[in-house]
Short mmCIF file of C-alpha atoms in Angstrom, two decimals:
data_model
loop_
_atom_site.label_atom_id
_atom_site.label_comp_id
_atom_site.label_asym_id
_atom_site.label_seq_id
_atom_site.Cartn_x
_atom_site.Cartn_y
_atom_site.Cartn_z
CA ASP A 1 4.22 18.14 -50.97
CA VAL A 2 1.11 19.11 -52.85
CA LYS A 3 1.67 19.48 -56.52
CA VAL A 4 -0.52 21.51 -58.85
CA THR A 5 0.55 21.04 -62.43
CA GLN A 6 -0.44 23.22 -65.32
CA SER A 7 0.05 21.61 -68.70
CA SER A 8 1.83 24.48 -70.45
CA ARG A 9 4.13 27.22 -69.21
CA TYR A 10 3.78 29.31 -72.36
CA LEU A 11 1.06 29.18 -74.99
CA VAL A 12 0.55 31.22 -78.15
CA LYS A 13 -2.82 31.11 -79.89
CA ARG A 14 -4.62 33.02 -82.60
CA THR A 15 -7.76 35.09 -82.22
CA GLY A 16 -10.87 32.93 -82.53
CA GLU A 17 -9.17 29.66 -81.58
CA LYS A 18 -10.62 27.42 -78.90
CA VAL A 19 -8.09 27.12 -76.10
CA PHE A 20 -7.84 24.54 -73.34
CA LEU A 21 -5.79 25.13 -70.20
CA GLU A 22 -5.34 22.03 -68.10
CA CYS A 23 -4.65 21.75 -64.39
CA VAL A 24 -4.05 18.63 -62.32
CA GLN A 25 -3.60 18.33 -58.55
CA ASP A 26 -2.33 15.27 -56.74
CA MET A 27 -3.68 15.74 -53.20
CA ASP A 28 -7.36 14.84 -53.48
CA HIS A 29 -8.44 18.44 -52.86
CA GLU A 30 -12.14 19.21 -53.20
CA ASN A 31 -11.66 22.81 -54.31
CA MET A 32 -10.05 24.02 -57.50
CA PHE A 33 -9.76 27.52 -58.90
CA TRP A 34 -8.76 29.43 -62.00
CA TYR A 35 -7.37 32.95 -61.63
CA ARG A 36 -5.91 35.31 -64.16
CA GLN A 37 -3.10 37.65 -63.20
CA ASP A 38 -2.53 40.97 -64.93
CA PRO A 39 -0.04 43.72 -64.00
CA GLY A 40 -1.63 46.27 -61.72
CA LEU A 41 -4.79 44.20 -61.32
CA GLY A 42 -3.55 41.37 -59.13
CA LEU A 43 -5.34 38.03 -59.30
CA ARG A 44 -8.94 37.83 -60.37
CA LEU A 45 -11.08 34.74 -59.93
CA ILE A 46 -12.54 33.35 -63.16
CA TYR A 47 -14.23 30.12 -62.03
CA PHE A 48 -14.03 27.69 -59.17
CA SER A 49 -15.27 24.24 -58.33
CA TYR A 50 -16.08 22.66 -54.98
CA ASP A 51 -16.71 19.18 -56.32
CA VAL A 52 -16.66 17.04 -59.42
CA LYS A 53 -19.02 18.30 -62.14
CA MET A 54 -19.73 21.36 -60.04
CA LYS A 55 -18.69 24.88 -61.02
CA GLU A 56 -19.38 28.40 -59.93
CA LYS A 57 -18.62 31.70 -61.58
CA GLY A 58 -16.02 33.93 -60.08
CA ASP A 59 -15.62 37.64 -60.61
CA ILE A 60 -14.75 37.62 -64.33
CA PRO A 61 -16.29 34.55 -66.01
CA GLU A 62 -17.21 36.19 -69.31
CA GLY A 63 -15.54 34.50 -72.26
CA TYR A 64 -14.54 31.45 -70.25
CA SER A 65 -15.97 28.08 -69.29
CA VAL A 66 -14.65 25.21 -67.19
CA SER A 67 -14.88 21.47 -66.91
CA ARG A 68 -14.33 19.19 -63.95
CA GLU A 69 -15.00 15.58 -64.89
CA LYS A 70 -12.54 14.13 -62.39
CA LYS A 71 -11.62 15.36 -58.93
CA GLU A 72 -7.97 15.92 -59.78
CA ARG A 73 -8.44 17.80 -63.05
CA PHE A 74 -9.89 21.25 -63.71
CA SER A 75 -9.85 22.65 -67.23
CA LEU A 76 -10.32 26.24 -68.32
CA ILE A 77 -11.74 26.76 -71.78
CA LEU A 78 -11.62 29.86 -73.92
CA GLU A 79 -14.33 29.20 -76.50
CA SER A 80 -13.08 31.85 -78.92
CA ALA A 81 -9.85 33.44 -77.79
CA SER A 82 -9.52 37.20 -77.99
CA THR A 83 -6.52 39.48 -77.55
CA ASN A 84 -7.86 40.80 -74.24
CA GLN A 85 -7.49 37.28 -72.85
CA THR A 86 -3.72 37.51 -73.14
CA SER A 87 -2.70 36.99 -69.53
CA MET A 88 -1.06 34.76 -66.94
CA TYR A 89 -3.46 32.04 -65.84
CA LEU A 90 -3.01 30.45 -62.42
CA CYS A 91 -4.67 27.29 -61.22
CA ALA A 92 -5.01 26.52 -57.51
CA SER A 93 -6.45 23.81 -55.30
CA SER A 94 -7.34 23.53 -51.62
CA LEU A 95 -9.01 21.42 -48.99
CA ARG A 96 -12.23 22.80 -47.58
CA ALA A 97 -11.42 26.16 -45.93
CA GLY A 98 -7.75 25.43 -46.35
CA LYS A 99 -4.89 27.29 -47.94
CA LEU A 100 -4.56 27.53 -51.69
CA PHE A 101 -1.80 25.68 -53.49
CA PHE A 102 -0.91 27.27 -56.79
CA GLY A 103 0.53 25.96 -60.01
CA SER A 104 3.37 27.80 -61.74
CA GLY A 105 1.03 29.44 -64.23
CA THR A 106 0.43 29.49 -67.97
CA GLN A 107 1.38 32.64 -69.86
CA LEU A 108 -1.14 32.81 -72.72
CA SER A 109 -0.60 35.13 -75.65
CA VAL A 110 -3.47 35.60 -78.11
CA LEU A 111 -2.35 37.13 -81.39
CA ALA B 1 -18.59 42.17 -51.41
CA GLN B 2 -15.14 41.68 -49.99
CA SER B 3 -12.18 43.68 -51.28
CA VAL B 4 -8.51 44.25 -50.55
CA THR B 5 -6.36 47.34 -51.02
CA GLN B 6 -2.60 47.29 -51.16
CA PRO B 7 -1.70 50.96 -51.41
CA ASP B 8 1.98 50.47 -52.27
CA ILE B 9 2.67 49.24 -55.79
CA HIS B 10 6.44 49.13 -55.37
CA ILE B 11 8.71 49.30 -52.33
CA THR B 12 12.50 49.33 -52.16
CA VAL B 13 14.39 48.51 -48.97
CA SER B 14 18.01 47.85 -48.15
CA GLU B 15 19.07 44.41 -47.10
CA GLY B 16 18.94 44.16 -43.32
CA ALA B 17 16.35 46.90 -42.98
CA SER B 18 12.89 46.29 -41.58
CA LEU B 19 9.87 45.91 -43.82
CA GLU B 20 6.18 46.63 -43.54
CA LEU B 21 3.75 46.01 -46.38
CA ARG B 22 0.30 47.48 -45.99
CA CYS B 23 -3.01 45.75 -46.56
CA ASN B 24 -6.51 47.05 -45.92
CA TYR B 25 -9.59 44.92 -46.39
CA SER B 26 -13.31 45.42 -46.63
CA TYR B 27 -15.62 42.73 -45.34
CA GLY B 28 -18.74 42.80 -43.21
CA ALA B 29 -17.82 40.13 -40.68
CA THR B 30 -14.59 38.70 -39.34
CA PRO B 31 -12.54 37.87 -42.39
CA TYR B 32 -10.05 35.18 -43.15
CA LEU B 33 -6.82 36.94 -44.17
CA PHE B 34 -3.78 35.73 -46.05
CA TRP B 35 -0.42 36.87 -47.35
CA TYR B 36 1.08 35.17 -50.38
CA VAL B 37 4.45 35.67 -52.05
CA GLN B 38 5.27 35.20 -55.72
CA SER B 39 8.88 34.90 -56.80
CA PRO B 40 9.68 35.63 -60.45
CA GLY B 41 8.31 32.94 -62.76
CA GLN B 42 6.67 31.07 -59.92
CA GLY B 43 3.21 30.45 -58.58
CA LEU B 44 2.08 31.89 -55.28
CA GLN B 45 3.19 30.53 -51.93
CA LEU B 46 1.35 31.06 -48.66
CA LEU B 47 3.33 33.08 -46.10
CA LEU B 48 0.77 33.17 -43.31
CA LYS B 49 -2.93 33.26 -42.56
CA TYR B 50 -5.31 34.60 -39.94
CA PHE B 51 -8.59 32.86 -39.15
CA SER B 52 -9.21 33.76 -35.50
CA GLY B 53 -7.50 34.02 -32.11
CA ASP B 54 -4.20 35.78 -31.58
CA THR B 55 -4.10 38.83 -33.81
CA LEU B 56 -0.34 38.56 -34.35
CA VAL B 57 0.41 35.63 -36.61
CA GLN B 58 3.74 34.16 -37.50
CA GLY B 59 4.54 32.78 -40.89
CA ILE B 60 7.32 31.25 -42.86
CA LYS B 61 10.62 32.93 -43.76
CA GLY B 62 10.51 35.13 -40.65
CA PHE B 63 7.39 37.09 -41.65
CA GLU B 64 4.60 38.12 -39.32
CA ALA B 65 1.35 40.03 -39.71
CA GLU B 66 -1.00 41.75 -37.32
CA PHE B 67 -4.78 41.83 -37.68
CA LYS B 68 -6.24 45.15 -36.54
CA ARG B 69 -10.00 45.08 -36.72
CA SER B 70 -10.37 48.77 -35.84
CA GLN B 71 -8.22 49.75 -38.81
CA SER B 72 -9.37 46.96 -41.16
CA SER B 73 -5.73 46.18 -41.71
CA PHE B 74 -3.48 43.15 -41.93
CA ASN B 75 0.03 44.50 -42.47
CA LEU B 76 2.95 42.21 -43.18
CA ARG B 77 6.25 42.78 -41.37
CA LYS B 78 9.76 41.44 -41.28
CA PRO B 79 12.44 42.79 -38.94
CA SER B 80 15.38 42.23 -41.29
CA VAL B 81 14.97 41.76 -45.03
CA HIS B 82 17.18 39.42 -47.05
CA TRP B 83 17.97 39.85 -50.76
CA SER B 84 16.02 36.65 -51.44
CA ASP B 85 12.83 38.33 -50.19
CA ALA B 86 12.63 40.33 -53.42
CA ALA B 87 9.31 39.24 -54.90
CA GLU B 88 5.70 40.31 -55.29
CA TYR B 89 3.47 40.09 -52.24
CA PHE B 90 -0.28 39.67 -52.30
CA CYS B 91 -2.76 40.16 -49.51
CA ALA B 92 -6.03 38.24 -49.78
CA VAL B 93 -9.34 38.07 -47.94
CA GLY B 94 -11.78 35.20 -47.73
CA ALA B 95 -15.28 35.03 -46.30
CA SER B 96 -15.70 32.82 -43.27
CA GLY B 97 -17.22 29.53 -44.37
CA THR B 98 -15.80 29.86 -47.85
CA ALA B 99 -12.24 30.72 -46.94
CA SER B 100 -10.83 29.17 -50.06
CA LYS B 101 -12.64 31.61 -52.35
CA LEU B 102 -10.21 34.47 -51.99
CA THR B 103 -10.17 38.03 -53.22
CA PHE B 104 -6.64 39.29 -53.84
CA GLY B 105 -5.13 42.73 -53.71
CA THR B 106 -3.19 44.17 -56.62
CA GLY B 107 0.14 43.26 -55.08
CA THR B 108 3.26 45.05 -53.84
CA ARG B 109 6.54 44.46 -55.60
CA LEU B 110 9.48 44.43 -53.19
CA GLN B 111 12.93 45.31 -54.38
CA VAL B 112 15.90 44.72 -52.06
CA THR B 113 19.10 46.68 -52.53
CA LEU B 114 22.42 45.33 -51.32
#
């Protein structure tokens, strides 16, 4: 089975800190995605990547950046965390035009 | 731009009863459509998908969905709900050619009473 692993299940950070959320997939998928999930808003796409060193903005990229140095790893970076970035962050991967496989999520709290 | 509407935030059904979760989409061409389920504390799991062909698609766990182009709908159904189906359900739409870049609805939380 495909496994998408997110490095932390729960994370607590302070306002202004630089935060790294890590995601690793083990199935050689080209595509990787970062979504955030908020009650009543569903999932919203932050960034995605179709290939190594390639990234594209999603619907809500402000305040975030990403890095994809290796095919299996996709990192989400909050340059200066703010309280409105408190959320559940979900990483996903897929083959081209295939179904998304999701990680279990990272619940980030910014205090 | 593509969008998805799930008009029901919360639905409660009795175990053994039938279920229908509504999903309406907006997209200019033939969309790729998906239903995902999220159990508490878990990531999302794909239930079923529609790309083309037969408009009635079967998925896992006894779920099915019907694509109705005239109504821009892709409703999820199950004839008999089990207590383990309690979860949050998300409908999603993807543009053809970039099916992996999905736009999700706001979700419907299903509660099952015994």
